[in-house]
Every structure is written in C-alpha cells, then in structure tokens.
Short mmCIF file of C-alpha atoms in Angstrom, two decimals:
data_model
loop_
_atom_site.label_atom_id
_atom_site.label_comp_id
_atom_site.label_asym_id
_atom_site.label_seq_id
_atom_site.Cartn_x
_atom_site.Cartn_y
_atom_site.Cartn_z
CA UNK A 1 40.07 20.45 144.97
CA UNK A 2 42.66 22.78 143.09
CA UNK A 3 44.50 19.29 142.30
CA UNK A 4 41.15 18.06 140.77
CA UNK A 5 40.41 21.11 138.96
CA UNK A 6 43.60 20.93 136.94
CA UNK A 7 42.46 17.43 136.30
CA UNK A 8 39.10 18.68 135.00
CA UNK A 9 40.98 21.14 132.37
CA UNK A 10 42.69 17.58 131.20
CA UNK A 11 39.35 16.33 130.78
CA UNK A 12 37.59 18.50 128.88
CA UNK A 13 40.27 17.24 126.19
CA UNK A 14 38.73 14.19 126.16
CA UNK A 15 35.26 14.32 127.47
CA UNK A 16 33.72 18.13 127.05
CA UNK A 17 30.10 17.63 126.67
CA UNK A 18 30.09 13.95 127.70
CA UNK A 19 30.49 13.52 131.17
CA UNK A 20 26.53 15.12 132.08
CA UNK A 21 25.64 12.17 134.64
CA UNK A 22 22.25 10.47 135.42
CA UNK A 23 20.49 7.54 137.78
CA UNK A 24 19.42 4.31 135.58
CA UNK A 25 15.71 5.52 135.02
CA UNK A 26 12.83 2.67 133.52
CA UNK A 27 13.84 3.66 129.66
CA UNK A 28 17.44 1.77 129.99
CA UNK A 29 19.40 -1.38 131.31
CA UNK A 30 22.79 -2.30 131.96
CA UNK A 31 24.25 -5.32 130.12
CA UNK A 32 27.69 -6.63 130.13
CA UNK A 33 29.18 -8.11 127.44
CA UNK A 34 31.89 -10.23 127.45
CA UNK A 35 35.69 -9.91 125.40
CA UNK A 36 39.14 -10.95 124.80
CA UNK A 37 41.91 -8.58 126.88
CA UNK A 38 44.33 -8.90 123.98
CA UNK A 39 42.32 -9.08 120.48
CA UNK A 40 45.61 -9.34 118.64
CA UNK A 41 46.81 -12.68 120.26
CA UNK A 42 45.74 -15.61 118.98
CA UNK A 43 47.34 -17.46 122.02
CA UNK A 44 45.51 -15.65 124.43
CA UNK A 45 42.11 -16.76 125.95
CA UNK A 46 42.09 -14.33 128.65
CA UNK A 47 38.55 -12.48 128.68
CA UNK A 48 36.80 -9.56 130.46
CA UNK A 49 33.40 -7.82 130.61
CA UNK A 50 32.74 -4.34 129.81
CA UNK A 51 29.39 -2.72 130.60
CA UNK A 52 26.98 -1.29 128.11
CA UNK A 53 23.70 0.55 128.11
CA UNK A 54 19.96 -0.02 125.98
CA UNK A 55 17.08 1.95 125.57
CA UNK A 56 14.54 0.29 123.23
CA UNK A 57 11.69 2.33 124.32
CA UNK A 58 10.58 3.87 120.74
CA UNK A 59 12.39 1.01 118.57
CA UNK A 60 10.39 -0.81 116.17
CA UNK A 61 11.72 -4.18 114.17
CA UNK A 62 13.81 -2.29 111.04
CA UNK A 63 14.42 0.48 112.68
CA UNK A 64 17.96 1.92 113.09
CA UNK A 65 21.32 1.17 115.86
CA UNK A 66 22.76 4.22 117.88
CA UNK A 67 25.67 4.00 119.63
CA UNK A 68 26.45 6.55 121.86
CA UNK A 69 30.64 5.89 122.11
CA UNK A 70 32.13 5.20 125.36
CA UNK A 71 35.10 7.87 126.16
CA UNK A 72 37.36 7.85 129.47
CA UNK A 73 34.24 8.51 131.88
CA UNK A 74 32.03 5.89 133.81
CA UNK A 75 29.30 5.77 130.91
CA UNK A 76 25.83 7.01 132.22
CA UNK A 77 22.75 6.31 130.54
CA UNK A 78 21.86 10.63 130.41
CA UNK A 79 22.59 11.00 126.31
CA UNK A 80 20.29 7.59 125.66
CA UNK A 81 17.19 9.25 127.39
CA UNK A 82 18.23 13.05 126.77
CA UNK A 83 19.55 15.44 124.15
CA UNK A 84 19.15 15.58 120.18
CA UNK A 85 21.01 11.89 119.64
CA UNK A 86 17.92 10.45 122.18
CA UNK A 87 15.23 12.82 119.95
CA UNK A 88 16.63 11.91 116.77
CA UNK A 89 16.16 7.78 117.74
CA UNK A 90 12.77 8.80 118.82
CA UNK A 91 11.84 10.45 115.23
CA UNK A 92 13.69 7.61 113.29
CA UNK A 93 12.41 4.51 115.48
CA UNK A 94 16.13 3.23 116.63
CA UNK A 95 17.37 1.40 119.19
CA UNK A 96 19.72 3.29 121.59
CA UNK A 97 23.25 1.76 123.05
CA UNK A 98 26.00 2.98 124.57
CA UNK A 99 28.95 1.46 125.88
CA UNK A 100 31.52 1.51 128.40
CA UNK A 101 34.98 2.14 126.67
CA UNK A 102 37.53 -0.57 128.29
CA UNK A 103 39.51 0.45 131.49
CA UNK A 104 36.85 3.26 132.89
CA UNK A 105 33.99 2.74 134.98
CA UNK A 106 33.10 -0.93 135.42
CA UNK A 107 34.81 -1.95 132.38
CA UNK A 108 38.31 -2.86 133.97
CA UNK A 109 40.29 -5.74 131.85
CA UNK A 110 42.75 -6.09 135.23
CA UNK A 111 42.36 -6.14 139.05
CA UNK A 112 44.72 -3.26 139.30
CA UNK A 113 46.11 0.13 136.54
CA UNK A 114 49.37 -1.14 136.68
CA UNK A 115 51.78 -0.43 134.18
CA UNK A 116 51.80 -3.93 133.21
CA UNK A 117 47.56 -3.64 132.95
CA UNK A 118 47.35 -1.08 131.15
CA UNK A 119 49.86 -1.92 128.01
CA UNK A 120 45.95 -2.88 127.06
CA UNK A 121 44.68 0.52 126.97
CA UNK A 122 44.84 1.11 123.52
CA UNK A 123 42.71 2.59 120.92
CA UNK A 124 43.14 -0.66 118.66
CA UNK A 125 42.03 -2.64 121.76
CA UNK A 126 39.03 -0.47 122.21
CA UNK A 127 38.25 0.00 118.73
CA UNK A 128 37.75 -4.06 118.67
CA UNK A 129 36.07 -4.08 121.54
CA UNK A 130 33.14 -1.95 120.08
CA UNK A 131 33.31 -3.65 116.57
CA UNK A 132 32.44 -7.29 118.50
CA UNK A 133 29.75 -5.60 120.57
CA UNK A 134 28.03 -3.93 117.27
CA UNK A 135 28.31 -7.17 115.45
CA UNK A 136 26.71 -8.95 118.94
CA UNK A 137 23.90 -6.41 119.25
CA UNK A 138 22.58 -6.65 115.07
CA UNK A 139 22.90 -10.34 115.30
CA UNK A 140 22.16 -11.58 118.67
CA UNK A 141 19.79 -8.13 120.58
CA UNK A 142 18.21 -6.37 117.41
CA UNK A 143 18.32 -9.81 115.48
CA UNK A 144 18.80 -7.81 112.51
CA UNK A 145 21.65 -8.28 110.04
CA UNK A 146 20.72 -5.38 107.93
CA UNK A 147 19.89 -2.71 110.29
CA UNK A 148 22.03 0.35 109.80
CA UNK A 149 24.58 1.83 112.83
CA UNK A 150 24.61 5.38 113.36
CA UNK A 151 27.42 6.44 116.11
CA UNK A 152 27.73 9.07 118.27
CA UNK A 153 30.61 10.34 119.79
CA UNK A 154 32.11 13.92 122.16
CA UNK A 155 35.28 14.66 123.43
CA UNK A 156 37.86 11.52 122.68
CA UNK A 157 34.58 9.64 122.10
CA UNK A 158 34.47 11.42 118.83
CA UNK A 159 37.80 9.98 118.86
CA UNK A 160 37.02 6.37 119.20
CA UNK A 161 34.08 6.88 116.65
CA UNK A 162 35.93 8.60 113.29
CA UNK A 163 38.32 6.09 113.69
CA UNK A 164 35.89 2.96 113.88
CA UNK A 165 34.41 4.50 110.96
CA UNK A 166 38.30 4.15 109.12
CA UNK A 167 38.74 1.11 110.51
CA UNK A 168 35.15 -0.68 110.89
CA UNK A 169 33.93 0.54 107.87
CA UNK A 170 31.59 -2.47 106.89
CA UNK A 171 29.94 -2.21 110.59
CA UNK A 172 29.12 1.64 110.77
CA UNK A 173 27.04 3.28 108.51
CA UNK A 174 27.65 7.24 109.70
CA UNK A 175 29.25 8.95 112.48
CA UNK A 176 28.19 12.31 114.39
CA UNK A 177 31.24 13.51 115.80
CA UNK A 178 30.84 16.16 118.41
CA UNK A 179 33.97 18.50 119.65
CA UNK A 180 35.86 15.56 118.64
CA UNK A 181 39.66 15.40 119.23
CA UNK A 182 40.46 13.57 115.74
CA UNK A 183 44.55 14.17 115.64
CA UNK A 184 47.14 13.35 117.97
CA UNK A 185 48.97 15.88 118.41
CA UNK A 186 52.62 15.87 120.81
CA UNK A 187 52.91 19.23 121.47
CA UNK A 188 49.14 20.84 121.31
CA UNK A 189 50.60 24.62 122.26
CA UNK A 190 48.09 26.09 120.03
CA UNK A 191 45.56 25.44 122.83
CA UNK A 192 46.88 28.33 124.96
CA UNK A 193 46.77 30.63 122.23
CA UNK A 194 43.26 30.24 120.94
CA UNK A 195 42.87 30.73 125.45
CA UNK A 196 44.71 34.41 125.40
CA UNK A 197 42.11 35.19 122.09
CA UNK A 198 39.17 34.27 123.76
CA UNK A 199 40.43 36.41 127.14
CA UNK A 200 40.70 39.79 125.22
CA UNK A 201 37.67 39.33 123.12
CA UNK A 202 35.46 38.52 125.87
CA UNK A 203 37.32 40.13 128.75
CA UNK A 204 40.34 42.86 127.59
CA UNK A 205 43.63 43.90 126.46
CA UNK A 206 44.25 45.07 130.01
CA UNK A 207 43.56 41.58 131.43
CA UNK A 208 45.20 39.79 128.63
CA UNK A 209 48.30 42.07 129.78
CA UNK A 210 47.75 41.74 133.38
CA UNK A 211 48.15 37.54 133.11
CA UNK A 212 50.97 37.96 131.02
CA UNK A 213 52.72 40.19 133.20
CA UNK A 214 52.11 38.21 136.40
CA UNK A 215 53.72 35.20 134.52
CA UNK A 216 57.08 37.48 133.68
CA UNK A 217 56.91 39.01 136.98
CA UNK A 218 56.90 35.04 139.11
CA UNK A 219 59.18 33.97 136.48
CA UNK A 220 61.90 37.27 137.29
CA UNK A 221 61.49 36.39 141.32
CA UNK A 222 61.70 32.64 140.68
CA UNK A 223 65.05 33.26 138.76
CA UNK A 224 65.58 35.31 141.83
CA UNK A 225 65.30 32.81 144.01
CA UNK A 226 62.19 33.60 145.88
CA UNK A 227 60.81 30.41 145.71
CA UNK A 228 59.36 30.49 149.04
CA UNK A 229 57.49 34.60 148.46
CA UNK A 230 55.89 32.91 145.58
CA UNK A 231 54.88 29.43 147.45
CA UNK A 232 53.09 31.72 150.12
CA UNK A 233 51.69 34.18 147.34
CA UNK A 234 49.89 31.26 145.97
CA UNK A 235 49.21 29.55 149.32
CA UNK A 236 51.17 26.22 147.73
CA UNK A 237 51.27 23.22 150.57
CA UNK A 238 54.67 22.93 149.60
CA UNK A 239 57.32 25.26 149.01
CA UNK A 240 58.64 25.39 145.04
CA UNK A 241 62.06 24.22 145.29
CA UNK A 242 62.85 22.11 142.22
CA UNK A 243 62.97 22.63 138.32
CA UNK A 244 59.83 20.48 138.18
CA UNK A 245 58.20 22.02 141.01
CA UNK A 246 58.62 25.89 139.00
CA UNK A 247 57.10 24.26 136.03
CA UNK A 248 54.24 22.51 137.93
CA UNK A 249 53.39 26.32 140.02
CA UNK A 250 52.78 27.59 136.38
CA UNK A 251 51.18 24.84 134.73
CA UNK A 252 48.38 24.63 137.93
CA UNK A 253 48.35 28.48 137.61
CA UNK A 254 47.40 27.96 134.01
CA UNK A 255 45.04 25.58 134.07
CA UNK A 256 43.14 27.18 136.77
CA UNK A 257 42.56 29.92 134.56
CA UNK A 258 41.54 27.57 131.76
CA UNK A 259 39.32 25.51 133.84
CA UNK A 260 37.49 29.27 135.03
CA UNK A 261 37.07 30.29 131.34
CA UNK A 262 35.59 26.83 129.76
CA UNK A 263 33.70 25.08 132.59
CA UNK A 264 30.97 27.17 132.71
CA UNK A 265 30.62 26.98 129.12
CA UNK A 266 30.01 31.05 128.90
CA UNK A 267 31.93 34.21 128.09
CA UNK A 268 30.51 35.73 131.21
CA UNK A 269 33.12 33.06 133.26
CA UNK A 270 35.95 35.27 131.33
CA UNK A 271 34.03 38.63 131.88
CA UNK A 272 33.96 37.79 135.63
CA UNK A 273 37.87 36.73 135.70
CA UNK A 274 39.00 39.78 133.91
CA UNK A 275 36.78 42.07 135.93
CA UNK A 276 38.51 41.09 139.33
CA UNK A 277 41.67 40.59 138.30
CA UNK A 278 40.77 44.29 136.83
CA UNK A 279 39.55 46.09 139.73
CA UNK A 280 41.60 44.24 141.75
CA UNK A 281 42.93 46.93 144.97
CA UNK A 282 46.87 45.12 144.69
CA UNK A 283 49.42 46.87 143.37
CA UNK A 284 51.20 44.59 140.91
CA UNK A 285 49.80 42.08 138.45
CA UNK A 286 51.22 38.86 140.35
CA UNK A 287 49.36 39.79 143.19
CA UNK A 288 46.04 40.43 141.81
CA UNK A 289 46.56 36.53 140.06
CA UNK A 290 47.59 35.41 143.12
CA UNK A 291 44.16 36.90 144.83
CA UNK A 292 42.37 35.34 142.52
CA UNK A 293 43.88 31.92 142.84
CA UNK A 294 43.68 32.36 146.80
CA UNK A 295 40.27 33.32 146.33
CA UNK A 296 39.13 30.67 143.80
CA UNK A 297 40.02 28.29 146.44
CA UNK A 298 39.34 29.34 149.75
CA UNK A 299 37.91 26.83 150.49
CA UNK A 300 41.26 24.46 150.50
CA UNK A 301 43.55 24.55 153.10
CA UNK A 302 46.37 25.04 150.42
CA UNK A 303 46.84 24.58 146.58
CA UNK A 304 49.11 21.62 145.47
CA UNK A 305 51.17 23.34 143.00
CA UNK A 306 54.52 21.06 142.89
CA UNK A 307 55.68 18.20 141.33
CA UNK A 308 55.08 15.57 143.77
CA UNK A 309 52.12 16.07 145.26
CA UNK A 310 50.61 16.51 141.79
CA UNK A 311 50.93 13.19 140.58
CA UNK A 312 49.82 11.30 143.75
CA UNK A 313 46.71 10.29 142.26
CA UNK A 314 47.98 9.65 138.76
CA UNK A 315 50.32 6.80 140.83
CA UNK A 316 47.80 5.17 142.48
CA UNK A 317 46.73 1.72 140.57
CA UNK A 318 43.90 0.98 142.80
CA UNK A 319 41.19 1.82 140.22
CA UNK A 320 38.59 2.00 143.69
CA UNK A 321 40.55 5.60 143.70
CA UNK A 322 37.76 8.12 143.26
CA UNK A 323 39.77 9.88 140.89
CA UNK A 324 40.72 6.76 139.00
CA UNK A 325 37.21 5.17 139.10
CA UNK A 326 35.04 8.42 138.71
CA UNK A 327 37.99 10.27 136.62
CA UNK A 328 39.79 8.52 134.70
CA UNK A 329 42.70 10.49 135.50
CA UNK A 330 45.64 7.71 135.18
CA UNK A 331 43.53 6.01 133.15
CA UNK A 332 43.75 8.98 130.29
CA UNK A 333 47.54 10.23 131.49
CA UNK A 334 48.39 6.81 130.11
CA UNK A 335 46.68 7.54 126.76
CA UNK A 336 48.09 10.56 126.58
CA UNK A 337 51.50 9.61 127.22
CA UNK A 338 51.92 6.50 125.14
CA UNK A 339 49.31 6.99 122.01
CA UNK A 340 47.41 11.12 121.52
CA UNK A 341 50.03 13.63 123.48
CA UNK A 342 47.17 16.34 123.58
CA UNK A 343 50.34 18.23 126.17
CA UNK A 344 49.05 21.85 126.52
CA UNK A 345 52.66 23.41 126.64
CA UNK A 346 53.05 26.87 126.99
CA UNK A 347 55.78 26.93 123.47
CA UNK A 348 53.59 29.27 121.70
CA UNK A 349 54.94 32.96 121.39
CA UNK A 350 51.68 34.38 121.21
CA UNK A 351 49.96 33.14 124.40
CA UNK A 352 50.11 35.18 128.57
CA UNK A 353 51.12 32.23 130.31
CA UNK A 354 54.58 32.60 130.13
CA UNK A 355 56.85 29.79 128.54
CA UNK A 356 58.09 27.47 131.32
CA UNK A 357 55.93 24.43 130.34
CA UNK A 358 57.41 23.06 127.92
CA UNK A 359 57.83 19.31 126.25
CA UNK A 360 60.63 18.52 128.93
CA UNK A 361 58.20 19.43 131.44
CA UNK A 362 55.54 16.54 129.93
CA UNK A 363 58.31 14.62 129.29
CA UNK A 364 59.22 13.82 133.13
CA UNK A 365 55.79 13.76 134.13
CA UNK A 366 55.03 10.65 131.60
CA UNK A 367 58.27 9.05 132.66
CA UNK A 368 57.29 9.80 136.44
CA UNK A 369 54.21 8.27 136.52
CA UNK A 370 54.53 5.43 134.22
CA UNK A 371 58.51 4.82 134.57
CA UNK A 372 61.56 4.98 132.30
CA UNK A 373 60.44 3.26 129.53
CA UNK A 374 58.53 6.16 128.17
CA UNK A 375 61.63 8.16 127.18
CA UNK A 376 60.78 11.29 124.95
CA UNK A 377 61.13 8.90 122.11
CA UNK A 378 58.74 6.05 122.72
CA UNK A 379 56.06 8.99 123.48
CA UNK A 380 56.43 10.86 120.42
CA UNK A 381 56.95 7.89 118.43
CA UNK A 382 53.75 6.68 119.56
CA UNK A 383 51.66 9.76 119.10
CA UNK A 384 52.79 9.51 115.42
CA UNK A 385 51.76 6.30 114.89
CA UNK A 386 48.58 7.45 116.04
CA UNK A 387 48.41 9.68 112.76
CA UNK A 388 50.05 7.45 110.57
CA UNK A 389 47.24 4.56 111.09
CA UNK A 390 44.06 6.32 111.54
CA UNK A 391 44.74 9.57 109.43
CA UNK A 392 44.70 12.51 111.60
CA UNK A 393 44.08 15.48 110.24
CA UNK A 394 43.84 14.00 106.59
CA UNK A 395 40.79 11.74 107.12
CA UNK A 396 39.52 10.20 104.04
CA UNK A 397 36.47 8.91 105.40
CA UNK A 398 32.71 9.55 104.24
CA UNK A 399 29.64 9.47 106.17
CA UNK A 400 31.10 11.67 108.76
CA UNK A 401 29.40 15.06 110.49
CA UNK A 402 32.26 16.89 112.39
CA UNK A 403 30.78 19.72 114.59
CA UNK A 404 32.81 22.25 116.74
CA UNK A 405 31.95 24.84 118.55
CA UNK A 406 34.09 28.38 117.71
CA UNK A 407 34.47 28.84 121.59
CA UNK A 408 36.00 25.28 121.84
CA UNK A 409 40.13 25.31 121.46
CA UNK A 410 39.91 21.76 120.90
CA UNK A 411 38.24 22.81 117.50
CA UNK A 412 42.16 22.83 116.72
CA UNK A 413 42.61 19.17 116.70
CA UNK A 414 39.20 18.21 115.06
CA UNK A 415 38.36 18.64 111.06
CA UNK A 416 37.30 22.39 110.16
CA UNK A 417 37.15 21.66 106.40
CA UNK A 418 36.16 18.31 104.90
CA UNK A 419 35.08 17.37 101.71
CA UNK A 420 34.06 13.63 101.32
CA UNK A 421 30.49 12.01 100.25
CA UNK A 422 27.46 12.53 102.38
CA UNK A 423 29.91 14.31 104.79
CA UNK A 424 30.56 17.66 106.46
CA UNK A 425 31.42 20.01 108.95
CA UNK A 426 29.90 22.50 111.33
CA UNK A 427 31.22 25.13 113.18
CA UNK A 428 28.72 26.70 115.78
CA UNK A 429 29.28 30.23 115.97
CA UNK A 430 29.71 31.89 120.14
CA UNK A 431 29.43 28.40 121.07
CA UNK A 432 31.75 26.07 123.17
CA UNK A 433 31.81 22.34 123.19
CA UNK A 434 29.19 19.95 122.00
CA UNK A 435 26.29 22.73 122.31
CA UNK A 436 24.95 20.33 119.35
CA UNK A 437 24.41 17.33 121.91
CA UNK A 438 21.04 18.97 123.39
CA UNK A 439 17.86 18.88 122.70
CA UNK A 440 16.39 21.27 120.42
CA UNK A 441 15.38 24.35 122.75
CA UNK A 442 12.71 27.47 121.53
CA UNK A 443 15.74 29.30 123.24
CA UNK A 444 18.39 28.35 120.97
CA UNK A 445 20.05 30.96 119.16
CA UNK A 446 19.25 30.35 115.35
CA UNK A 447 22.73 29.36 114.18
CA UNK A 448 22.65 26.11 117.23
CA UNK A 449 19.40 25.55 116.18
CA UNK A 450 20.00 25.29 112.52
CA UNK A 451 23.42 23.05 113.49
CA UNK A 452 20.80 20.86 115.65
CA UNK A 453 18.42 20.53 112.51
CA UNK A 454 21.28 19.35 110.07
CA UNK A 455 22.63 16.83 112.44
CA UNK A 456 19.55 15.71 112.04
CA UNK A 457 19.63 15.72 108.09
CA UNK A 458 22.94 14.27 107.78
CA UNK A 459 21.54 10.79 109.61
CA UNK A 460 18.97 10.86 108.14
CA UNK A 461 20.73 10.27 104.86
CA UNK A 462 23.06 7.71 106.55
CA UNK A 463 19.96 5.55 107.34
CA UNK A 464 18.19 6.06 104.48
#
C-alpha cells in the first residue's frame, strides 16, 4: 500500500480530478475504433484498437462534439454522465465522447510494455490517434461535417488537449483545460516548495520546522551510518544500505506527506498532519515523522522504502499487472522519462524535505527501469523537445480556458496568464485540482461557482 501511495502522488501529476470511476450505466456505450501503431510510417500497416465512450442521450442533429480527453487512466464513462462538462452538453444539445488514450486501459497497441512496445507511447502518437477518431466521429457517428468540437481535458489530459488544439487546429474548435500540466518540465523542484507553503498556512511554522528538522536529523544519522536505526524507525522491509536506497527512504518519506496533504483535496488533511506530528509525546522531530509514517500504515506489514523493491512494479511488462492495467504506473514512468520529466526533486532551497533527491536520483531510476539508453542526455533532450514543438509555457493558441486551482502545485506547470482571442484563465481561489469539473452545487463557494458559470461562457462562444 505505502508503495502504491507514492504511486498515487505521481498520479495526481497527470490525472488529479480525472480518475473519479463509474459502472457503464444506460446513457453510454463502449466502441472501439480502430488505428495505425506507428502514424508516421508510411511502410507500416500494423493496426490496433483503442476504446472510446458515447453518450447521445440529449444530442439533437446540429448540435455540438465533446470530447472528454483520454489521460494515463482506464477511461470511465463518470465525466460523460456527471459533472459541469456532462451539464453543459445537456444545455447546448451535444453529443458526448471520450476516449481511451493509447497504452492504458484496453487501449494496448502491443501484447506486452516492453521497452521495445512502448517506443509508441508518445504524445505525437496519441495526438493522431484522437485527430482520426474526431474526424471518424463528425463524418461517419454524428454524420456532420460542420459540427463544432469542444474538448475537455484534467491532469495530462489537459495535456493531450492544448496541444491538439496547436497541432489539430482545423479539427477542434475550443479547449477547457482543467489543472492541466501544459510544460514539460526536467526538474519540477518548485513542486515541493509551493508543498512547505501550503503546510504553514494551513498547518504551522512549528510543523513546517518539525519536517524539516526530521529530514536534517535522518540525513546527520544516515551520514552516520545508522542505516539500519533509521530502516527500523520507519519500519522499511529492507534495510537502507545503498546511495539509491538513502535517496528512495526520503523520496517515499516525501511523497507520503504529499499524498496526505492533496488526496483528500482539503486543508483539514494538513491541519490533521501538523496537529499529530504537533502533539506528538516523542522527543525529537524524526521520531514524531517516523510515528506518523508507522501509523499512516499500520496496516502494512512494512513500508518499501529502497531502491529495489520500489521499482518492482514499474518492471513488470505484463500490462494484466493491476498496477499497470488499473495505474498506469510504467505506463506514465515511461512518459515521464523519455518526453514531460515532471521529477519532483527536492533541489529547491526553500522547501522541509531535505535535499537528497536530486536529478541523479531520477536519473538512475529512468535508466533502471527502462535500461541504458536513457542516459541523462536522451531524457533531458527529450523533455525539451517537448517544449520546443508544442510551446510550453509560451502557448500561442486561442480558444483555450486554462483553470487551476490556487491549492493545486501543478498550477506551476499550467498557464496563469494568457492573453489570446476568445481565451483565458482561471484561478480558483482555496481550491485544489479540477474543483471546476463538478456540477454546479447550491453549496459552492461563490468564487467556484462563478469559475463553473464562465466555463460555461467561454464554450459557449466556441460553439457559437
């Protein structure tokens, strides 16, 4: 479980507010639509099917195409029957899609996640992939030429959709981008930062201290040599003995923290952490963390804090892998590592979680998962093509609505100022990830309601 929850911190990079799940229900129906694997070989035949979803319930003929985007999740069909993209296609008459983005779920190109597979797990590949399936739907489902595509995207969806806007231009006619994660970034170390903020404004100085102090503390008895004081502290299955293994302990430590504060999507999640760590009975800082760790999984017979035993999952190929199949997880390491980074080091000077993760740390886990050929150089290289083609941070695209939430530290990688026609941006004040994505509640507080409202407005305009 502790293994998974460090995998569910990685996630909410790419999927925060996208991953709510729900049973087929009468409204939808699964179609599969067929593909090349490689869309940039014109000697290849070689073909697969990816899944996608369709609710027509309240379309009528002239009506409007959504497309809720496909990000590294099984796609579900919750956000084409629920939430404000589902009410707005009810007001404006559309027809509802989503799609299954190519190596997650169903939608496997390959028998296998091999290395050799997945050099087709690329956002050009998927980008195509969703530009043949709009064209198939106006001409061949809708059966109309002319009827205007609004998309919808969270997380690395968001992703997926501003850059089919860039690139697909002529086949989308607006984008909603929710907590979207629009630039690749190599070394995202801002991420812990904008972390340590939100634990002293919603917790305290004293706890902010407390974490940082634990960190310097392991770190002083690591130098020590007390690897194996710190391995039972923490109740690790193995005991820290490597390099890789030190910077592994305080990565998991990290992220466990992380995944405490943002899951929940509330400041009460920090309130509650700072509190125990707070009136914790131990004597020194370390050992309050390490109660709290201990505690936050007691149910596990240990936590697997080193090296090894943290990327056995990520190794496995055998997409019937829960973790691969339900997950994602080597699925998205291999996007990470070859095309977005999104590497939460710990580089920042202004962060409590010490300063052992570093790039050489995400350097050897790429290279151990996926082998030698991602050297330091082929991953950063390919993060900054990433930029170079679809813009980054310097999008000049229009039709675009980028909403974040001020809670969300992904915020940092998405657009907070944009100036382009019949665009904009939101930022949704005491509010984490994709808050927007709901449906329009009497109990929303007046700022998410008035962010819900101008979603909304902005495609409306796109359509009209």
């Amino acid at each position: 479980i502790m293994v998974r929850k460090v995998a569910l911190v990685v996630l909410l990079i790419a999927c925060t507010g996208a991953c709510t799940s729900s049973s087929e229900s009468s409204q939808s129906t699964t179609h599969y639509f067929r593909t090349k694997v490689d869309h940039f070989d014109p000697q290849s035949n070689e073909t697969f099917e990816f899944r996608y979803l369709s609710n027509r319930e309240h379309y009528t003929p002239g009506g409007p195409i959504f497309v809720y985007v496909g990000g590294p999740w099984p796609m579900y069909s919750y956000y084409i029957e629920h939430g404000n993209f589902h009410d707005i296609a009810v007001q404006e008459q559309a027809w509802l899609f989503a799609n299954e983005h190519r190596f997650y779920g169903d939608s496997i190109p390959k028998g296998d996640l091999s290395n050799e597979n997945l050099e087709f797990l690329t956002i050009e590949q998927a980008l195509a992939d969703l530009a043949e399936l709009i064209q198939h739907l106006k001409d061949d489902i809708v059966r109309d030429v002319n009827a205007r595509v609004i998309l919808m995207g969270a997380g690395y969806g968001g992703t997926v959709a501003t850059y089919m806007r860039k690139q697909y231009p002529e086949l989308v006619d607006g984008v909603w981008i929710s907590s979207g994660r629009v630039e690749a970034r190599l070394n995202f170390k801002e991420y812990a930062v904008l972390i340590g903020e939100m634990i002293v404004q919603y917790g305290d100085d004293i706890c902010y201290e407390r974490i940082r102090s634990a960190y310097l503390e392991a770190e002083i008895l690591l130098i020590a040599g007390c690897h194996r004081k710190i391995s039972e502290m923490f109740n690790t299955c193995k005991t820290l003995r490597t390099k890789l293994d030190v910077q592994t302990f305080f990565y998991s430590v990290k992220q466990t923290i992380q995944f405490e504060i943002l899951a929940h999507q509330t400041v009460e999640s920090t309130k509650l952490l700072c509190e125990n760590l707070n009136n914790s009975k131990k004597p020194t800082n370390l050992q309050r963390l390490a109660e709290w760790v201990r505690n936050n999984t007691h149910d596990q017979q240990c936590n697997a804090f080193d090296f090894e035993t943290s990327l056995k999952d990520l190794r496995d190929v055998d997409i019937a892998n829960p973790e691969n199949k339900f997950w994602g997880k080597r699925q998205l390491a291999y996007q990470s590592c070859t095309q977005f980074g999104w590497f939460l080091t710990t580089d920042a000077l202004e962060q409590p979680f010490g300063h052992r993760v570093n790039m050489e740390y995400f350097f050897n886990y790429c290279r151990a998962i996926f082998g030698s050929r991602l050297t330091p150089k082929v991953i950063s290289d390919g993060v900054e093509r990433t930029n170079e083609q679809f813009g980054g941070h310097n999008q000049n695209i229009t039709n675009v609505l980028f909403v974040n939430g001020e809670l969300d530290p992904m915020r940092n990688i998405s657009i907070a100022k944009y100036d382009q026609e019949q665009s904009g941006v939101i930022e949704i004040h005491d509010s984490f990830s994709s808050a927007d994505m709901g449906s329009i509640s009497m109990y929303d507080p007046p700022e998410l309601m008035k962010a819900k409202l101008r979603v909304h407005e902005f495609v409306r305009r796109w359509i009209f």
